CSV table of C-alpha atoms in Angstrom, one decimal:
chain,number,residue,atom,x,y,z
O,679,MET,CA,-30.8,2.0,7.4
O,680,THR,CA,-31.4,4.9,9.9
O,681,THR,CA,-33.5,7.9,9.2
O,682,ARG,CA,-30.4,10.0,9.1
O,683,ALA,CA,-28.9,7.8,6.4
O,684,HIS,CA,-32.0,8.1,4.3
O,685,LEU,CA,-31.8,11.8,4.7
O,686,VAL,CA,-28.2,11.9,3.5
O,687,ASP,CA,-28.8,9.6,0.6
O,688,ALA,CA,-31.8,11.6,-0.6
O,689,ALA,CA,-30.1,14.9,-0.3
O,690,VAL,CA,-26.9,13.8,-2.1
O,691,ASP,CA,-28.7,11.8,-4.8
O,692,ALA,CA,-30.7,14.9,-5.6
O,693,ALA,CA,-27.5,16.9,-6.1
O,694,ALA,CA,-25.4,14.1,-7.7
O,695,SER,CA,-25.4,15.4,-11.3
O,696,ARG,CA,-24.4,18.9,-10.2
O,697,LEU,CA,-21.6,17.5,-8.0
O,698,VAL,CA,-20.3,15.4,-10.9
O,699,GLU,CA,-20.2,18.5,-13.1
O,700,LEU,CA,-18.5,20.5,-10.4
O,701,PHE,CA,-15.9,17.7,-10.0
O,702,LYS,CA,-15.3,17.6,-13.7
O,703,ASP,CA,-14.8,21.4,-13.8
O,704,LEU,CA,-12.3,21.3,-10.9
O,705,HIS,CA,-10.5,18.4,-12.7
O,706,ARG,CA,-10.2,20.3,-15.9
O,707,HIS,CA,-8.8,23.4,-14.1
O,708,PRO,CA,-6.1,22.1,-11.6
O,709,GLU,CA,-3.9,24.6,-9.8
O,710,LEU,CA,-0.6,24.0,-8.0
O,711,GLY,CA,0.0,24.7,-4.3
O,712,PHE,CA,-0.5,28.3,-3.1
O,713,ALA,CA,-1.8,29.1,-6.6
O,714,GLU,CA,-5.4,27.7,-6.1
O,715,THR,CA,-7.0,31.0,-6.8
O,716,ARG,CA,-9.8,29.7,-9.0
O,717,THR,CA,-10.5,26.7,-6.8
O,718,ALA,CA,-10.6,28.8,-3.7
O,719,GLY,CA,-13.0,31.2,-5.4
O,720,ILE,CA,-15.3,28.3,-6.2
O,721,VAL,CA,-15.2,27.1,-2.6
O,722,ALA,CA,-15.9,30.5,-1.2
O,723,ARG,CA,-18.7,31.2,-3.7
O,724,GLU,CA,-20.4,27.9,-3.0
O,725,LEU,CA,-20.2,28.2,0.8
O,726,ASN,CA,-21.2,31.9,0.8
O,727,GLY,CA,-24.3,30.9,-1.2
O,728,LEU,CA,-25.2,28.3,1.4
O,729,GLY,CA,-25.0,30.9,4.3
O,730,PHE,CA,-21.6,30.1,5.7
O,731,ALA,CA,-19.5,32.9,7.1
O,732,VAL,CA,-16.5,32.8,4.8
O,733,THR,CA,-13.0,34.1,5.2
O,734,THR,CA,-10.6,33.9,2.2
O,735,GLY,CA,-6.8,34.4,1.7
O,736,ILE,CA,-5.7,32.6,4.9
O,737,GLY,CA,-2.2,31.4,4.4
O,738,GLY,CA,-2.3,32.6,0.8
O,739,THR,CA,-5.3,30.9,-0.8
O,740,GLY,CA,-6.9,29.1,2.1
O,741,VAL,CA,-10.6,29.4,2.8
O,742,ALA,CA,-12.4,28.9,6.2
O,743,ALA,CA,-16.1,28.9,6.5
O,744,THR,CA,-18.3,28.6,9.6
O,745,LEU,CA,-21.9,27.7,10.1
O,746,HIS,CA,-23.5,28.0,13.5
O,747,ASN,CA,-26.6,26.0,14.3
O,748,GLY,CA,-27.3,26.3,18.0
O,749,ALA,CA,-25.4,24.8,20.9
O,750,GLY,CA,-23.2,21.8,20.5
O,751,PRO,CA,-19.8,20.6,19.4
O,752,THR,CA,-17.6,22.3,16.9
O,753,VAL,CA,-16.3,20.0,14.1
O,754,MET,CA,-13.6,21.1,11.6
O,755,TYR,CA,-13.6,19.4,8.2
O,756,ARG,CA,-10.7,19.9,5.9
O,757,ALA,CA,-10.4,19.5,2.1
O,758,ASP,CA,-7.1,20.1,0.3
O,759,MET,CA,-7.3,21.9,-3.0
O,760,ASP,CA,-3.9,21.7,-4.8
O,761,ALA,CA,-2.9,19.6,-7.8
O,762,LEU,CA,0.5,18.2,-9.0
O,763,PRO,CA,3.0,19.0,-11.8
O,764,VAL,CA,2.1,15.8,-13.7
O,765,ALA,CA,0.9,15.3,-17.2
O,766,GLU,CA,-2.4,13.4,-17.0
O,767,ASN,CA,-2.7,10.2,-19.2
O,768,THR,CA,-6.2,8.9,-18.4
O,769,GLY,CA,-7.8,9.6,-21.7
O,770,LEU,CA,-10.9,11.0,-20.0
O,771,ASP,CA,-12.9,13.5,-22.0
O,772,TYR,CA,-12.5,15.9,-19.1
O,773,ALA,CA,-8.8,15.3,-18.5
O,774,SER,CA,-6.6,18.2,-17.6
O,775,THR,CA,-4.6,19.8,-20.4
O,776,ALA,CA,-3.5,22.7,-18.1
O,777,GLN,CA,0.0,24.0,-18.1
O,778,VAL,CA,1.9,26.7,-16.1
O,779,SER,CA,5.3,28.2,-16.6
O,780,GLY,CA,8.0,26.5,-14.6
O,781,GLU,CA,10.8,28.4,-12.8
O,782,ASP,CA,12.9,28.3,-16.0
O,783,GLY,CA,10.0,29.4,-18.1
O,784,THR,CA,9.3,26.0,-19.7
O,785,PRO,CA,5.7,24.7,-19.8
O,786,LEU,CA,4.8,22.6,-16.8
O,787,PRO,CA,1.8,20.2,-17.0
O,788,VAL,CA,-0.6,20.3,-14.1
O,789,ALA,CA,-3.2,17.7,-13.1
O,790,HIS,CA,-5.3,16.4,-10.3
O,791,VAL,CA,-3.7,12.9,-9.9
O,792,CYS,CA,-4.2,12.7,-6.1
O,793,GLY,CA,-7.9,13.3,-5.9
O,794,HIS,CA,-8.0,16.7,-4.3
O,795,ASP,CA,-10.7,17.7,-6.8
O,796,ALA,CA,-12.8,15.0,-5.3
O,797,HIS,CA,-12.0,16.2,-1.8
O,798,VAL,CA,-13.3,19.7,-2.5
O,799,THR,CA,-16.4,18.3,-4.2
O,800,TRP,CA,-17.1,16.0,-1.3
O,801,MET,CA,-16.9,18.9,1.2
O,802,LEU,CA,-19.2,21.1,-0.9
O,803,GLY,CA,-21.7,18.3,-1.3
O,804,MET,CA,-21.6,17.7,2.5
O,805,ALA,CA,-22.1,21.5,3.1
O,806,LYS,CA,-25.3,21.4,1.2
O,807,VAL,CA,-26.5,18.5,3.2
O,808,LEU,CA,-25.8,20.3,6.5
O,809,VAL,CA,-27.8,23.4,5.4
O,810,ALA,CA,-30.7,21.2,4.2
O,811,ALA,CA,-30.8,19.2,7.4
O,812,THR,CA,-30.4,21.8,10.2
O,813,ASP,CA,-33.1,20.0,12.2
O,814,ALA,CA,-30.8,16.9,12.4
O,815,TRP,CA,-27.8,18.5,14.0
O,816,SER,CA,-26.7,21.2,16.5
O,817,GLY,CA,-23.4,22.9,16.9
O,818,THR,CA,-20.8,24.5,14.6
O,819,ALA,CA,-19.4,23.3,11.4
O,820,VAL,CA,-16.1,24.7,10.3
O,821,LEU,CA,-15.1,23.8,6.7
O,822,VAL,CA,-11.5,24.5,5.5
O,823,GLY,CA,-10.3,24.6,1.9
O,824,GLN,CA,-6.6,24.1,2.4
O,825,PRO,CA,-3.8,25.1,-0.1
O,826,ALA,CA,-0.5,23.4,-0.7
O,827,GLU,CA,-0.9,20.0,0.8
O,828,GLU,CA,1.5,18.5,-1.8
O,829,LEU,CA,4.1,21.0,-0.6
O,830,ILE,CA,3.5,19.9,3.0
O,831,ALA,CA,3.2,23.6,3.7
O,832,GLY,CA,-0.5,24.8,3.4
O,833,ALA,CA,-1.9,23.7,6.8
O,834,GLN,CA,0.9,25.4,8.8
O,835,ALA,CA,0.6,28.5,6.6
O,836,MET,CA,-3.1,28.8,7.5
O,837,VAL,CA,-2.4,28.3,11.2
O,838,ASP,CA,0.4,30.8,11.1
O,839,ASP,CA,-1.8,33.3,9.2
O,840,GLY,CA,-4.4,33.4,11.9
O,841,LEU,CA,-6.8,30.5,11.2
O,842,TYR,CA,-7.9,30.4,14.8
O,843,ASP,CA,-8.5,34.1,14.8
O,844,VAL,CA,-11.5,33.6,12.5
O,845,VAL,CA,-12.8,30.1,13.5
O,846,PRO,CA,-13.5,28.6,16.9
O,847,ARG,CA,-11.5,25.8,18.5
O,848,PRO,CA,-12.8,22.5,17.2
O,849,ASP,CA,-13.8,19.5,19.3
O,850,HIS,CA,-12.9,17.2,16.4
O,851,LEU,CA,-10.9,17.4,13.2
O,852,ILE,CA,-11.9,15.4,10.1
O,853,GLY,CA,-10.0,14.8,6.8
O,854,MET,CA,-10.7,12.4,4.0
O,855,HIS,CA,-8.6,11.2,1.1
O,856,THR,CA,-9.2,9.2,-2.1
O,857,ALA,CA,-7.7,5.7,-2.2
O,858,PRO,CA,-7.4,3.4,-5.2
O,859,GLY,CA,-9.7,0.8,-3.6
O,860,PRO,CA,-13.2,0.1,-4.8
O,861,VAL,CA,-16.0,2.6,-4.7
O,862,GLY,CA,-18.1,1.8,-1.7
O,863,MET,CA,-15.3,1.1,0.7
O,864,VAL,CA,-14.1,3.4,3.5
O,865,ALA,CA,-11.2,3.0,6.0
O,866,ALA,CA,-11.5,4.5,9.5
O,867,ALA,CA,-8.6,3.1,11.4
O,868,GLY,CA,-7.1,4.4,14.6
O,869,GLY,CA,-3.4,4.8,15.5
O,870,PRO,CA,-0.3,5.7,13.4
O,871,THR,CA,-1.5,6.1,9.9
O,872,LEU,CA,0.9,8.2,7.7
O,873,ALA,CA,4.6,9.0,8.1
O,874,GLY,CA,6.2,12.3,9.0
O,875,SER,CA,8.0,14.0,6.1
O,876,ASP,CA,10.7,16.5,5.4
O,877,GLN,CA,11.6,18.3,2.2
O,878,LEU,CA,15.3,19.3,2.0
O,879,ASP,CA,17.0,21.5,-0.6
O,880,ILE,CA,20.7,20.7,-0.6
O,881,VAL,CA,23.0,23.1,-2.6
O,882,PHE,CA,26.6,21.9,-3.3
O,883,HIS,CA,28.9,24.7,-4.0
O,884,GLY,CA,31.9,24.3,-6.4
O,885,VAL,CA,34.2,26.2,-8.6
O,886,GLY,CA,33.1,26.5,-12.2
O,887,GLY,CA,35.2,26.0,-15.2
O,888,HIS,CA,35.7,24.6,-18.7
O,889,GLY,CA,34.6,21.0,-19.3
O,890,SER,CA,38.0,20.3,-21.0
O,891,MET,CA,40.0,21.3,-17.9
O,892,PRO,CA,38.3,19.8,-14.8
O,893,GLN,CA,41.5,20.0,-12.8
O,894,LEU,CA,41.0,23.8,-12.6
O,895,ALA,CA,37.5,23.5,-11.2
O,896,LYS,CA,35.8,21.9,-8.3
O,897,ASP,CA,32.9,20.0,-9.8
O,898,PRO,CA,29.6,20.2,-7.8
O,899,VAL,CA,27.9,17.8,-10.1
O,900,VAL,CA,30.4,15.0,-9.0
O,901,MET,CA,29.8,16.0,-5.4
O,902,ALA,CA,26.1,15.8,-5.8
O,903,ALA,CA,26.2,12.5,-7.6
O,904,LEU,CA,28.4,10.9,-4.9
O,905,ALA,CA,26.0,12.2,-2.3
O,906,VAL,CA,23.0,10.6,-4.0
O,907,VAL,CA,24.8,7.2,-3.9
O,908,GLU,CA,26.1,7.6,-0.3
O,909,PHE,CA,22.7,8.7,1.0
O,910,GLN,CA,21.5,5.1,0.4
O,911,THR,CA,23.8,3.8,3.1
O,912,ILE,CA,22.2,6.1,5.7
O,913,VAL,CA,19.1,4.0,5.7
O,914,SER,CA,20.8,0.7,5.2
O,915,ARG,CA,23.6,1.2,7.7
O,916,MET,CA,22.6,3.9,10.2
O,917,ILE,CA,18.9,3.1,10.8
O,918,PRO,CA,17.9,0.0,12.8
O,919,PRO,CA,16.3,-2.5,10.3
O,920,GLN,CA,13.1,-2.7,12.3
O,921,GLU,CA,12.5,1.1,12.0
O,922,THR,CA,10.8,2.8,9.0
O,923,ALA,CA,12.9,5.2,7.1
O,924,VAL,CA,12.8,6.4,3.5
O,925,LEU,CA,15.2,8.8,1.8
O,926,THR,CA,14.4,9.7,-1.8
O,927,VAL,CA,16.3,12.2,-4.1
O,928,GLY,CA,13.5,13.5,-6.3
O,929,SER,CA,15.4,16.1,-8.3
O,930,VAL,CA,19.0,16.8,-9.4
O,931,GLN,CA,19.6,20.2,-10.9
O,932,ALA,CA,22.9,21.5,-12.2
O,933,GLY,CA,24.3,23.4,-15.2
O,934,SER,CA,22.9,24.1,-18.6
O,935,ALA,CA,25.7,23.5,-21.1
O,936,HIS,CA,27.6,20.4,-22.2
O,937,ASN,CA,31.1,21.8,-21.7
O,938,VAL,CA,30.7,24.0,-18.7
O,939,ILE,CA,31.3,22.8,-15.1
O,940,PRO,CA,28.7,24.8,-13.1
O,941,THR,CA,29.3,26.6,-9.8
O,942,GLN,CA,26.6,24.7,-7.9
O,943,ALA,CA,24.3,21.7,-7.9
O,944,LEU,CA,20.9,21.3,-6.2
O,945,LEU,CA,19.4,18.1,-4.8
O,946,LYS,CA,15.8,18.0,-3.7
O,947,VAL,CA,15.5,15.3,-1.0
O,948,ASN,CA,12.4,13.8,0.7
O,949,LEU,CA,12.5,11.9,4.0
O,950,ARG,CA,9.8,9.7,5.6
O,951,TRP,CA,9.7,8.5,9.2
O,952,PHE,CA,7.6,7.7,12.2
O,953,ASP,CA,10.1,8.0,15.0
O,954,PRO,CA,11.5,11.5,15.6
O,955,GLN,CA,14.8,9.9,16.6
O,956,VAL,CA,15.0,8.2,13.1
O,957,ARG,CA,14.4,11.7,11.6
O,958,GLU,CA,17.3,13.1,13.5
O,959,ARG,CA,19.6,10.2,12.4
O,960,LEU,CA,18.6,10.8,8.8
O,961,ILE,CA,19.3,14.5,8.9
O,962,ASP,CA,22.6,14.0,10.8
O,963,GLY,CA,23.6,11.4,8.2
O,964,ILE,CA,22.8,13.8,5.4
O,965,ASN,CA,24.9,16.5,6.9
O,966,ALA,CA,27.8,14.2,7.5
O,967,VAL,CA,27.7,12.8,4.0
O,968,CYS,CA,27.4,16.2,2.3
O,969,ASP,CA,30.1,17.9,4.4
O,970,GLY,CA,32.5,15.0,4.0
O,971,ILE,CA,32.2,15.0,0.3
O,972,ALA,CA,32.7,18.7,0.0
O,973,ARG,CA,35.7,18.7,2.2
O,974,THR,CA,37.2,15.7,0.2
O,975,TYR,CA,36.9,17.8,-3.0
O,976,GLY,CA,38.7,20.8,-1.4
O,977,MET,CA,35.8,23.1,-0.5
O,978,PRO,CA,36.6,25.5,2.4
O,979,GLU,CA,34.5,25.6,5.5
O,980,ASP,CA,32.5,28.6,4.4
O,981,ARG,CA,31.5,26.9,1.2
O,982,LEU,CA,30.2,23.6,2.5
O,983,PRO,CA,26.8,22.5,1.3
O,984,GLN,CA,23.8,24.5,2.4
O,985,ILE,CA,20.8,22.4,3.6
O,986,THR,CA,17.4,24.1,3.8
O,987,LEU,CA,14.2,22.7,5.2
O,988,ALA,CA,11.6,23.4,2.5
O,989,GLY,CA,8.6,21.9,4.3
O,990,GLY,CA,7.7,19.1,6.5
O,991,CYS,CA,5.1,17.5,8.8
O,992,THR,CA,4.9,15.2,11.8
O,993,PRO,CA,3.4,11.7,11.5
O,994,LEU,CA,-0.4,11.6,11.2
O,995,VAL,CA,-1.9,9.6,14.1
O,996,ASN,CA,-5.6,8.9,14.1
O,997,ASP,CA,-7.5,9.1,17.3
O,998,GLU,CA,-8.6,5.5,18.3
O,999,ASN,CA,-11.9,6.5,19.9
O,1000,LEU,CA,-13.0,8.9,17.3
O,1001,CYS,CA,-12.2,6.5,14.5
O,1002,ALA,CA,-14.1,3.7,16.3
O,1003,ARG,CA,-17.1,6.0,16.7
O,1004,LEU,CA,-17.1,7.0,13.0
O,1005,ALA,CA,-16.5,3.4,11.8
O,1006,ALA,CA,-19.6,2.4,13.8
O,1007,ALA,CA,-21.7,5.2,12.4
O,1008,LEU,CA,-20.6,4.5,8.8
O,1009,GLY,CA,-21.2,0.8,9.3
O,1010,GLU,CA,-24.8,1.6,10.1
O,1011,ALA,CA,-25.1,3.8,7.0
O,1012,ILE,CA,-23.3,1.8,4.4
O,1013,GLY,CA,-22.9,-1.6,6.0
O,1014,PRO,CA,-20.1,-2.7,8.3
O,1015,GLU,CA,-18.7,-5.0,5.6
O,1016,HIS,CA,-17.8,-1.8,3.7
O,1017,VAL,CA,-15.8,-0.2,6.5
O,1018,LEU,CA,-12.2,-1.1,7.2
O,1019,THR,CA,-11.1,-0.6,10.8
O,1020,HIS,CA,-7.5,-1.8,10.6
O,1021,LEU,CA,-4.8,-0.5,8.3
O,1022,ALA,CA,-1.0,-0.9,8.4
O,1023,PRO,CA,0.7,2.5,8.5
O,1024,VAL,CA,2.0,3.7,5.2
O,1025,THR,CA,4.9,6.0,4.3
O,1026,ALA,CA,2.8,8.5,2.4
O,1027,SER,CA,2.5,11.8,4.3
O,1028,GLU,CA,-0.1,14.5,5.0
O,1029,ASP,CA,-0.2,17.9,6.7
O,1030,CYS,CA,-3.9,17.7,7.8
O,1031,GLN,CA,-2.8,17.1,11.4
O,1032,LEU,CA,-0.9,20.5,11.4
O,1033,LEU,CA,-4.3,22.2,11.3
O,1034,LYS,CA,-4.5,21.4,15.0
O,1035,GLY,CA,-2.1,24.3,15.6
O,1036,PRO,CA,-2.1,25.2,19.2
O,1037,HIS,CA,-4.7,22.6,20.0
O,1038,GLN,CA,-2.5,19.5,20.0
O,1039,ASP,CA,-5.0,17.4,22.0
O,1040,LEU,CA,-7.6,17.8,19.2
O,1041,PRO,CA,-8.8,14.3,18.2
O,1042,LEU,CA,-8.3,13.6,14.5
O,1043,ALA,CA,-9.9,11.1,12.2
O,1044,TYR,CA,-8.4,10.9,8.7
O,1045,LEU,CA,-10.5,8.5,6.5
O,1046,PHE,CA,-9.7,6.9,3.2
O,1047,VAL,CA,-12.5,6.5,0.6
O,1048,GLY,CA,-12.3,4.1,-2.3
O,1049,VAL,CA,-12.5,5.8,-5.8
O,1050,ALA,CA,-11.7,3.0,-8.2
O,1051,ASP,CA,-14.3,1.3,-10.4
O,1052,PRO,CA,-14.9,-2.0,-8.6
O,1053,GLN,CA,-14.5,-4.1,-11.8
O,1054,VAL,CA,-11.2,-2.3,-12.6
O,1055,TYR,CA,-10.1,-2.9,-9.0
O,1056,ALA,CA,-11.0,-6.6,-9.2
O,1057,GLU,CA,-9.1,-7.0,-12.5
O,1058,ALA,CA,-6.0,-5.4,-11.0
O,1059,LEU,CA,-6.1,-7.9,-8.1
O,1060,ALA,CA,-6.6,-10.8,-10.5
O,1061,ALA,CA,-3.5,-9.6,-12.3
O,1062,GLY,CA,-1.4,-9.6,-9.1
O,1063,LYS,CA,-1.5,-5.9,-8.5
O,1064,LEU,CA,-2.2,-4.2,-5.2
O,1065,PHE,CA,-4.2,-1.4,-6.9
O,1066,PRO,CA,-5.2,-0.5,-10.5
O,1067,TYR,CA,-3.2,2.7,-10.2
O,1068,SER,CA,-1.5,4.8,-7.6
O,1069,PRO,CA,-1.8,8.4,-6.5
O,1070,HIS,CA,0.5,10.8,-8.3
O,1071,SER,CA,0.7,8.6,-11.4
O,1072,PRO,CA,-0.4,10.0,-14.8
O,1073,ASP,CA,-3.3,7.4,-14.9
O,1074,TYR,CA,-4.8,8.1,-11.5
O,1075,ARG,CA,-8.5,8.6,-11.7
O,1076,VAL,CA,-11.6,9.0,-9.6
O,1077,ASP,CA,-14.6,7.0,-10.8
O,1078,LEU,CA,-17.6,9.3,-11.1
O,1079,ALA,CA,-19.6,7.1,-8.8
O,1080,ALA,CA,-17.2,8.0,-6.1
O,1081,VAL,CA,-18.2,11.7,-6.2
O,1082,PRO,CA,-21.7,11.3,-4.6
O,1083,PHE,CA,-20.4,8.4,-2.5
O,1084,GLY,CA,-17.7,10.5,-0.9
O,1085,ALA,CA,-20.2,13.3,-0.3
O,1086,LYS,CA,-22.4,10.9,1.5
O,1087,VAL,CA,-19.5,9.6,3.7
O,1088,ALA,CA,-18.5,13.2,4.6
O,1089,SER,CA,-22.2,13.9,5.4
O,1090,HIS,CA,-22.6,10.8,7.6
O,1091,VAL,CA,-19.4,11.7,9.5
O,1092,MET,CA,-20.4,15.3,10.2
O,1093,LEU,CA,-24.0,14.5,11.1
O,1094,ASP,CA,-22.8,11.8,13.5
O,1095,LEU,CA,-20.5,14.2,15.3
O,1096,LEU,CA,-23.0,17.1,15.2
O,1097,GLY,CA,-26.2,15.1,15.5
O,1098,THR,CA,-28.8,15.9,18.0
């Protein structure tokens, strides 16, 4: 083990209990995208206290902090902060019981079931290592607490709101995410990694009426239901079988009474893709299906369905050379047998890459860090499962041993890129 690795281990181990308590606090107090006021406040307070120059309120609740330590490269490290509208079912004594009011006023559960609480904790743990080890590196560290990753909107919001007016252009961009693999494992794989994504809101217009006299109405519920079914043929019949395409309808919203035909119905649709031409085929197919159904049911041209892009991102492509460099550095620190360098692309999505903003040639390394108890992971494999649980599920959890481990991984990465 190198001297630098000993330094990181000693610094994080000394702070491990505090990091675990910080993680538990963030876990108990999750906040949805663009509402991460408390979380952003903690990030700003911690980084201010360490001597970073901190700017808050970027893109709503985003935080950017800069620490200069002589001449050298600039490395941007990003941690997303938002949680999800999911009721946690882990049974942990620090499980979230948080609720917010939904758009219709009904209580909406909120929980960290994707590990963003760990992401924030890892970044803050790494920040303390950087401050304690200024003799071991030279350059500029830029740490970003990003809002609204789950909405695929926060990174672009920060760029649009002037992120690069307050931080310098980086030489490298780093992101890390929890993965339901065993604690102690890290994936640093170059090439296409995560899919592009689009969020679409589709409003079908109709003519409302009494449920007993449907012939006098034009039912948008029926139109929307037909669209949900016909959408499936877009992927199966319009996209080449060797291409990757996913079209999911995640929400159908219409009406509020048993015997009233409403005037409109809303579909919330999610797309995943790697090839921009596939994306265009998906969107063209959705437009054709929606317009065709509406016309079939007698809707005039000025009342055809409205399709609104509610968020989206390009595919995330890891820089081959940067990932190879970090894999080698992590191999020295934690053992090469604990570092995966080849991963098949997955259709999950991220907006970390949008933080590049105007600097599209900026090399990106997006790493995955195992957070499952190794025994629980082994039992899941023995039962024929890929993982013991998946992100966004009510039982997703970060083993507490992953809190200091992730902080060490983040510290190794930053010190390698900034090391003297």
